Tab-separated table of C-alpha atoms in Angstrom:
chain	number	residue	atom	x	y	z
A	191	MET	CA	0.000	0.000	0.000
A	192	GLN	CA	1.280	3.473	-0.848
A	193	ILE	CA	0.959	5.528	2.314
A	194	GLU	CA	0.808	8.801	0.348
A	195	ASN	CA	-2.458	7.564	-1.176
A	196	VAL	CA	-4.136	6.896	2.155
A	197	LEU	CA	-6.619	9.165	3.929
A	198	TYR	CA	-8.285	8.410	7.235
A	199	ALA	CA	-11.777	9.395	8.226
A	200	LYS	CA	-10.695	11.693	11.039
A	201	GLN	CA	-8.810	13.790	8.466
A	202	LEU	CA	-12.148	14.574	6.785
A	203	ARG	CA	-13.544	16.444	9.789
A	204	ARG	CA	-12.556	19.762	8.249
A	205	ILE	CA	-14.830	19.189	5.207
A	206	ALA	CA	-17.391	21.951	4.792
A	207	SER	CA	-21.081	21.231	4.257
A	208	GLY	CA	-23.264	21.565	1.170
A	209	SER	CA	-20.622	20.823	-1.436
A	210	SER	CA	-19.433	18.186	-3.874
A	211	TYR	CA	-15.970	16.749	-3.312
A	212	ARG	CA	-13.895	14.566	-5.622
A	213	PHE	CA	-10.991	12.680	-4.103
A	214	LEU	CA	-8.341	11.451	-6.527
A	215	GLY	CA	-6.138	8.746	-5.149
A	216	GLY	CA	-6.692	5.541	-3.248
A	217	LEU	CA	-8.581	6.194	-0.071
A	218	VAL	CA	-8.560	3.853	2.861
A	219	LEU	CA	-10.753	4.786	5.769
A	220	VAL	CA	-9.407	2.589	8.285
A	221	GLY	CA	-26.935	-6.281	10.945
A	222	SER	CA	-31.952	-8.264	10.843
A	223	LEU	CA	-35.410	-7.556	9.420
A	224	PHE	CA	-36.448	-11.175	9.896
A	225	GLY	CA	-35.555	-13.763	12.508
A	226	THR	CA	-35.587	-17.556	12.285
A	227	LEU	CA	-37.444	-18.797	9.244
A	228	PRO	CA	-39.761	-21.799	9.224
A	229	SER	CA	-39.767	-24.499	6.551
A	230	TYR	CA	-42.259	-24.171	3.703
A	231	ALA	CA	-43.506	-26.420	0.938
A	232	ALA	CA	-42.982	-25.957	-2.788
A	233	PRO	CA	-44.657	-23.229	-4.906
A	234	THR	CA	-48.407	-23.705	-5.311
A	235	GLY	CA	-51.122	-22.688	-7.760
A	236	GLY	CA	-48.868	-21.893	-10.691
A	237	GLN	CA	-50.603	-20.727	-13.871
A	238	ILE	CA	-49.087	-19.398	-17.085
A	239	THR	CA	-50.700	-16.075	-18.024
A	240	ALA	CA	-48.555	-15.026	-20.999
A	241	GLY	CA	-46.088	-16.811	-23.238
A	242	SER	CA	-45.692	-20.554	-23.522
A	243	GLY	CA	-44.179	-23.150	-21.249
A	244	ALA	CA	-44.988	-25.865	-18.745
A	245	ILE	CA	-44.849	-26.411	-14.983
A	246	SER	CA	-43.985	-29.815	-13.548
A	247	GLN	CA	-43.643	-30.834	-9.914
A	248	THR	CA	-42.254	-33.942	-8.289
A	249	ALA	CA	-41.323	-34.540	-4.676
A	250	GLY	CA	-39.221	-31.558	-3.653
A	251	ASN	CA	-38.666	-30.226	-7.169
A	252	THR	CA	-40.508	-27.692	-9.304
A	253	THR	CA	-39.465	-27.193	-12.931
A	254	VAL	CA	-40.642	-24.388	-15.184
A	255	SER	CA	-39.847	-25.224	-18.807
A	256	GLN	CA	-40.008	-21.996	-20.789
A	257	ALA	CA	-40.647	-22.137	-24.544
A	258	SER	CA	-41.204	-18.442	-25.343
A	259	GLN	CA	-38.669	-15.650	-24.866
A	260	ASN	CA	-40.843	-14.020	-22.198
A	261	LEU	CA	-43.075	-15.964	-19.825
A	262	SER	CA	-45.446	-14.690	-17.133
A	263	LEU	CA	-46.839	-16.827	-14.324
A	264	ASN	CA	-49.173	-16.307	-11.382
A	265	TRP	CA	-48.646	-18.269	-8.167
A	266	GLN	CA	-50.806	-18.630	-5.070
A	267	SER	CA	-47.589	-18.996	-3.082
A	268	PHE	CA	-43.907	-19.273	-3.940
A	269	ASN	CA	-41.919	-20.865	-1.137
A	270	VAL	CA	-38.945	-23.202	-1.433
A	271	GLY	CA	-38.178	-25.532	1.470
A	272	ALA	CA	-34.661	-26.190	2.720
A	273	HIS	CA	-34.347	-29.439	0.747
A	274	GLU	CA	-36.367	-28.324	-2.261
A	275	ALA	CA	-35.415	-26.818	-5.609
A	276	VAL	CA	-37.084	-24.668	-8.248
A	277	ASN	CA	-35.516	-24.832	-11.706
A	278	PHE	CA	-36.217	-22.559	-14.671
A	279	VAL	CA	-35.176	-24.091	-17.994
A	280	GLN	CA	-35.122	-21.176	-20.441
A	281	PRO	CA	-34.371	-20.705	-24.153
A	282	ASN	CA	-31.321	-18.496	-23.552
A	283	ALA	CA	-29.692	-16.072	-21.131
A	284	ALA	CA	-31.876	-13.161	-22.313
A	285	ALA	CA	-35.155	-15.012	-21.653
A	286	ILE	CA	-37.330	-13.645	-18.832
A	287	ALA	CA	-39.729	-15.486	-16.526
A	288	VAL	CA	-41.939	-13.146	-14.466
A	289	ASN	CA	-43.465	-14.740	-11.373
A	290	ARG	CA	-46.263	-12.785	-9.679
A	291	ILE	CA	-47.101	-14.113	-6.236
A	292	ALA	CA	-50.488	-13.528	-4.579
A	293	ASP	CA	-49.540	-14.822	-1.124
A	294	THR	CA	-50.623	-12.752	1.869
A	295	SER	CA	-47.238	-13.514	3.450
A	296	ALA	CA	-43.659	-13.049	2.333
A	297	SER	CA	-42.178	-15.742	0.110
A	298	GLN	CA	-39.564	-17.858	1.888
A	299	ILE	CA	-36.742	-19.163	-0.310
A	300	LEU	CA	-34.846	-21.613	1.897
A	301	GLY	CA	-33.575	-24.092	-0.706
A	302	SER	CA	-32.301	-23.859	-4.291
A	303	LEU	CA	-33.410	-21.620	-7.142
A	304	ASN	CA	-31.713	-22.173	-10.503
A	305	ALA	CA	-32.121	-20.541	-13.917
A	306	ASN	CA	-30.026	-20.145	-17.044
A	307	GLY	CA	-31.903	-16.931	-17.915
A	308	GLN	CA	-33.587	-14.107	-16.014
A	309	VAL	CA	-36.130	-14.655	-13.243
A	310	PHE	CA	-38.344	-11.962	-11.715
A	311	LEU	CA	-39.965	-12.801	-8.361
A	312	ILE	CA	-42.676	-10.292	-7.421
A	313	ASN	CA	-44.476	-10.471	-4.072
A	314	PRO	CA	-45.875	-7.226	-2.592
A	315	ASN	CA	-45.692	-8.803	0.875
A	316	GLY	CA	-41.986	-9.475	0.686
A	317	ILE	CA	-39.362	-12.042	-0.258
A	318	VAL	CA	-36.879	-13.634	2.147
A	319	PHE	CA	-33.905	-15.755	1.113
A	320	GLY	CA	-32.984	-17.883	4.121
A	321	ALA	CA	-29.482	-18.579	5.412
A	322	GLY	CA	-29.305	-21.870	3.503
A	323	ALA	CA	-30.701	-20.538	0.236
A	324	GLN	CA	-28.609	-21.164	-2.884
A	325	VAL	CA	-29.624	-19.094	-5.906
A	326	ASN	CA	-27.818	-19.503	-9.235
A	327	VAL	CA	-29.300	-17.520	-12.115
A	328	GLY	CA	-28.455	-15.586	-15.241
A	329	GLY	CA	-30.245	-12.598	-13.718
A	330	LEU	CA	-32.595	-12.061	-10.775
A	331	VAL	CA	-35.081	-9.393	-9.748
A	332	ALA	CA	-36.615	-9.986	-6.310
A	333	SER	CA	-39.183	-7.264	-5.780
A	334	THR	CA	-42.265	-6.074	-3.941
A	335	LEU	CA	-42.885	-3.779	-6.937
A	336	ASN	CA	-44.756	-5.019	-10.005
A	337	ILE	CA	-43.950	-4.669	-13.704
A	338	SER	CA	-46.294	-4.833	-16.685
A	339	ASP	CA	-45.771	-7.529	-19.310
A	340	SER	CA	-45.562	-4.851	-21.999
A	341	ASP	CA	-42.528	-3.349	-20.257
A	342	LEU	CA	-40.458	-6.494	-20.729
A	343	ALA	CA	-39.681	-5.573	-24.332
A	344	SER	CA	-38.286	-2.165	-23.333
A	345	ALA	CA	-34.668	-1.406	-22.597
A	346	THR	CA	-35.839	0.483	-19.498
A	347	ARG	CA	-38.208	-1.496	-17.295
A	348	HIS	CA	-40.372	0.207	-14.707
A	349	PHE	CA	-41.311	-1.376	-11.391
A	350	SER	CA	-43.869	0.245	-9.092
A	351	GLY	CA	-46.319	-0.562	-6.324
A	352	SER	CA	-47.349	0.022	-2.731
A	353	GLY	CA	-46.328	-3.341	-1.272
A	354	ALA	CA	-45.310	-2.990	2.356
A	355	GLY	CA	-43.095	-6.079	2.486
A	356	ALA	CA	-39.301	-6.158	2.607
A	357	VAL	CA	-36.818	-8.022	0.422
A	358	VAL	CA	-34.084	-9.636	2.520
A	359	ASN	CA	-31.219	-11.946	1.604
A	360	HIS	CA	-29.617	-14.170	4.249
A	361	GLY	CA	-28.391	-16.748	1.733
A	362	THR	CA	-26.083	-16.887	-1.284
A	363	ILE	CA	-27.230	-15.385	-4.584
A	364	THR	CA	-24.948	-15.805	-7.596
A	365	ALA	CA	-25.463	-14.410	-11.080
A	366	ALA	CA	-23.771	-15.799	-14.176
A	367	PRO	CA	-20.762	-13.796	-15.459
A	368	GLY	CA	-22.074	-10.474	-16.778
A	369	GLY	CA	-25.465	-11.096	-15.162
A	370	TYR	CA	-27.200	-9.264	-12.353
A	371	VAL	CA	-28.994	-9.393	-9.022
A	372	ALA	CA	-31.530	-6.667	-8.147
A	373	LEU	CA	-33.458	-6.408	-4.875
A	374	LEU	CA	-36.287	-3.848	-5.095
A	375	GLY	CA	-38.866	-2.610	-2.576
A	376	ARG	CA	-39.538	-0.128	0.203
A	377	GLN	CA	-36.909	-1.831	2.338
A	378	VAL	CA	-34.180	-4.068	0.897
A	379	SER	CA	-31.406	-5.699	2.880
A	380	ASN	CA	-28.476	-7.968	2.109
A	381	GLN	CA	-27.446	-9.982	5.148
A	382	GLY	CA	-25.861	-12.812	3.183
A	383	THR	CA	-23.749	-12.979	0.017
A	384	ILE	CA	-24.469	-11.564	-3.434
A	385	ASN	CA	-22.029	-12.301	-6.249
A	386	ALA	CA	-22.341	-10.790	-9.741
A	387	PRO	CA	-18.961	-11.257	-11.490
A	388	GLY	CA	-18.524	-8.749	-14.297
A	389	GLY	CA	-22.146	-7.724	-13.866
A	390	THR	CA	-24.353	-5.667	-11.557
A	391	ALA	CA	-25.606	-6.048	-8.006
A	392	ALA	CA	-28.356	-3.506	-7.277
A	393	LEU	CA	-30.369	-2.687	-4.159
A	394	GLY	CA	-33.126	-0.157	-4.846
A	395	ALA	CA	-35.459	1.159	-2.136
A	396	GLY	CA	-38.556	3.059	-3.217
A	397	SER	CA	-42.107	2.758	-4.503
A	398	ALA	CA	-41.025	3.126	-8.156
A	399	VAL	CA	-37.718	1.968	-9.635
A	400	SER	CA	-36.445	1.891	-13.224
A	401	LEU	CA	-33.863	-0.618	-14.443
A	402	SER	CA	-32.084	-0.069	-17.762
A	403	PHE	CA	-30.855	-3.117	-19.679
A	404	ASP	CA	-28.843	-4.127	-22.700
A	405	ALA	CA	-30.171	-7.634	-23.408
A	406	ASN	CA	-29.488	-9.533	-20.176
A	407	HIS	CA	-27.038	-6.949	-18.796
A	408	LEU	CA	-28.264	-4.484	-16.164
A	409	LEU	CA	-26.703	-1.098	-16.928
A	410	SER	CA	-28.253	1.305	-14.422
A	411	MET	CA	-30.914	1.806	-11.768
A	412	GLN	CA	-32.952	4.863	-10.795
A	413	VAL	CA	-35.358	5.273	-7.889
A	414	ASP	CA	-38.221	7.346	-9.290
A	415	ALA	CA	-40.440	7.660	-6.188
A	416	ASN	CA	-40.394	6.624	-2.570
A	417	GLU	CA	-42.448	6.542	0.579
A	418	LEU	CA	-41.216	7.491	4.045
A	419	ASN	CA	-38.199	5.628	5.453
A	420	ALA	CA	-36.976	3.878	2.321
A	421	LEU	CA	-33.977	1.717	3.242
A	422	ALA	CA	-31.285	-0.041	1.209
A	423	GLU	CA	-28.664	-1.740	3.343
A	424	ASN	CA	-25.762	-4.170	3.124
A	425	LYS	CA	-24.710	-5.946	6.301
A	426	GLN	CA	-22.578	-8.728	4.838
A	427	LEU	CA	-20.944	-9.216	1.427
A	428	ILE	CA	-21.612	-7.990	-2.106
A	429	VAL	CA	-19.033	-8.781	-4.815
A	430	ALA	CA	-19.120	-7.599	-8.429
A	431	ASP	CA	-15.491	-7.675	-9.553
A	432	GLY	CA	-15.162	-6.133	-13.002
A	433	GLY	CA	-18.721	-4.831	-12.648
A	434	GLN	CA	-20.734	-2.511	-10.442
A	435	VAL	CA	-22.648	-2.350	-7.172
A	436	LEU	CA	-25.526	0.134	-7.046
A	437	MET	CA	-27.362	0.990	-3.819
A	438	SER	CA	-30.047	3.660	-3.928
A	439	ALA	CA	-32.845	4.725	-1.588
A	440	GLY	CA	-35.313	7.502	-2.263
A	441	ALA	CA	-35.910	9.603	-5.339
A	442	LYS	CA	-33.293	12.296	-5.928
A	443	ASN	CA	-35.505	15.273	-5.052
A	444	SER	CA	-37.872	13.573	-2.602
A	445	LEU	CA	-38.540	15.350	0.693
A	446	LEU	CA	-39.190	12.001	2.413
A	447	ALA	CA	-36.416	10.479	4.505
A	448	SER	CA	-34.397	7.647	2.960
A	449	VAL	CA	-31.283	5.753	4.033
A	450	VAL	CA	-28.501	3.871	2.251
A	451	ASN	CA	-26.415	1.996	4.806
A	452	ASN	CA	-23.307	-0.150	4.395
A	453	THR	CA	-21.873	-1.910	7.425
A	454	GLY	CA	-20.548	-4.909	5.508
A	455	VAL	CA	-18.177	-5.395	2.583
A	456	ILE	CA	-18.863	-4.166	-0.943
A	457	GLN	CA	-16.229	-5.185	-3.470
A	458	ALA	CA	-15.978	-4.270	-7.153
A	459	GLN	CA	-12.309	-4.683	-7.950
A	460	THR	CA	-10.776	-4.160	-11.367
A	461	VAL	CA	-10.555	-7.257	-13.566
A	462	ALA	CA	-8.190	-6.833	-16.536
A	463	SER	CA	-9.291	-3.523	-18.131
A	464	HIS	CA	-12.743	-3.583	-16.510
A	465	LYS	CA	-12.750	-1.123	-13.623
A	466	GLY	CA	-15.240	-1.641	-10.814
A	467	GLN	CA	-17.817	0.894	-9.683
A	468	ILE	CA	-19.612	1.306	-6.344
A	469	VAL	CA	-22.425	3.842	-5.923
A	470	LEU	CA	-24.303	4.612	-2.698
A	471	LEU	CA	-27.013	7.171	-3.443
A	472	ALA	CA	-29.666	8.489	-1.071
A	473	GLY	CA	-32.111	11.326	-1.757
A	474	MET	CA	-30.395	14.688	-2.118
A	475	GLU	CA	-33.073	16.548	-0.129
A	476	ALA	CA	-33.688	14.255	2.863
A	477	GLY	CA	-31.594	11.119	2.348
A	478	THR	CA	-28.634	9.790	4.315
A	479	SER	CA	-25.779	7.653	3.004
A	480	THR	CA	-23.967	5.934	5.854
A	481	VAL	CA	-20.489	4.640	5.050
A	482	ASN	CA	-19.252	2.009	7.466
A	483	GLY	CA	-17.544	-1.269	6.724
A	484	THR	CA	-15.642	-1.590	3.429
A	485	LEU	CA	-16.010	-0.141	-0.073
A	486	ASP	CA	-13.346	-1.690	-2.303
A	487	ALA	CA	-12.898	-0.631	-5.939
A	488	SER	CA	-9.166	-1.273	-5.966
A	489	ALA	CA	-7.009	-2.909	-8.635
A	490	PRO	CA	-4.764	-5.382	-6.801
A	491	ASP	CA	-3.984	-7.527	-9.854
A	492	GLY	CA	-3.326	-4.915	-12.545
A	493	GLY	CA	-5.202	-2.159	-14.310
A	494	ASP	CA	-6.441	1.127	-12.889
A	495	GLY	CA	-8.462	1.644	-9.735
A	496	GLY	CA	-12.215	2.065	-10.047
A	497	PHE	CA	-14.836	4.599	-9.006
A	498	ILE	CA	-16.745	5.050	-5.746
A	499	GLU	CA	-19.567	7.521	-5.142
A	500	THR	CA	-21.300	8.214	-1.832
A	501	SER	CA	-24.067	10.784	-2.182
A	502	GLY	CA	-27.070	12.098	-0.292
A	503	ALA	CA	-28.362	15.099	1.591
A	504	TYR	CA	-26.219	13.779	4.436
A	505	VAL	CA	-23.157	11.572	4.015
A	506	GLN	CA	-21.973	9.939	7.240
A	507	VAL	CA	-18.539	8.296	7.299
A	508	ALA	CA	-17.451	6.144	10.229
A	509	ASP	CA	-13.902	6.300	11.576
A	510	ALA	CA	-13.665	2.537	11.063
A	511	ALA	CA	-14.807	2.645	7.431
A	512	ARG	CA	-12.396	1.474	4.755
A	513	ILE	CA	-12.632	2.899	1.236
A	514	SER	CA	-10.057	1.931	-1.397
A	515	THR	CA	-9.474	2.702	-5.075
A	516	LEU	CA	-5.758	1.907	-4.951
A	517	ALA	CA	-4.031	0.301	-7.943
A	518	ALA	CA	-1.020	-1.952	-7.490
A	519	ASN	CA	0.455	-1.069	-10.878
A	520	GLY	CA	-1.894	1.384	-12.612
A	521	LYS	CA	-3.596	4.673	-11.829
A	522	THR	CA	-5.420	5.101	-8.560
A	523	GLY	CA	-9.162	5.577	-8.900
A	524	THR	CA	-11.659	8.095	-7.554
A	525	TRP	CA	-13.899	8.506	-4.519
A	526	HIS	CA	-16.593	11.122	-5.119
A	527	ILE	CA	-18.631	12.515	-2.216
A	528	HIS	CA	-21.660	14.584	-3.197
A	529	THR	CA	-23.704	16.020	-0.358
A	530	GLY	CA	-26.738	18.246	-0.545
A	531	ILE	CA	-26.378	19.435	3.043
A	532	ARG	CA	-23.538	18.008	5.111
A	533	VAL	CA	-20.754	15.447	5.451
A	534	ARG	CA	-20.663	14.020	8.965
A	535	LEU	CA	-17.958	11.886	10.543
A	536	PHE	CA	-18.882	9.561	13.400
A	537	PRO	CA	-18.442	8.809	16.212
A	538	TYR	CA	-18.417	12.532	16.780
A	539	SER	CA	-15.573	14.155	18.673
């Protein structure tokens, strides 16, 4: 580590409020919504509402065989027990299977969920991936917000709704190389592991969220509207080496409070010439971005360091936080702090 490229949180205490700051150089600044989950049976009441395909179920296994490029299904419930599996067999990586769930309770994914394409799980009452959950997909949207079938053909897909449930991951969710994982809802929380190599991991908290795609690649996310106390948080591990991690809570100009909170590890290191990007964005009028834990967009194995942004009306940086864009052999990357009101360092002196 090059000491001249290191800055500690306590050195930031002189930062003035209400400004945008860009730090060039590597910077090193040296949590549960649900408790124990019960076991549930396989998905029930599945019906295809658009597209073509078939549903088959045997003891402990549910298979959705998708024939059309886009497929929509309604389910009475969508739970996966600890020793159960749900498999989506899809035409290609760009195929989409939308699953709308009418359960009055949150869906509990405790076992395996597998897909070679993209799977959307939509339950307004919430979705919980248990500690033993193993999800392996081309792309995943787990959301309390709905999407219209007509939107699936668009490059920008709009999700909206008033579902009060939360989306929480305690398990392990892995996207295929270049794929994505997106958790959307009023409150979204990663308390397990999300891995999107060369792709995108996105946590979006609001009542309306737009995702922009190029085929099966998630390019960007925007929170368009939110209700009070929108929360996007990471308490464990998110890895998107050679890709990007996007966390956003609250619409940019919303006057309603929103929070983006990282107390875990977020890693998007450079892979070859592909620099990583990490963005924590809360509302610029009433949102708070809390930086604790680790944000790592470094380049330890060659190439240039990546880009980190932490933005919101308030940006809070803990003394124990670690932020790095260092490059072992190339150019050091950038940490950009954009605050509408104030940068705060804690614990306060």
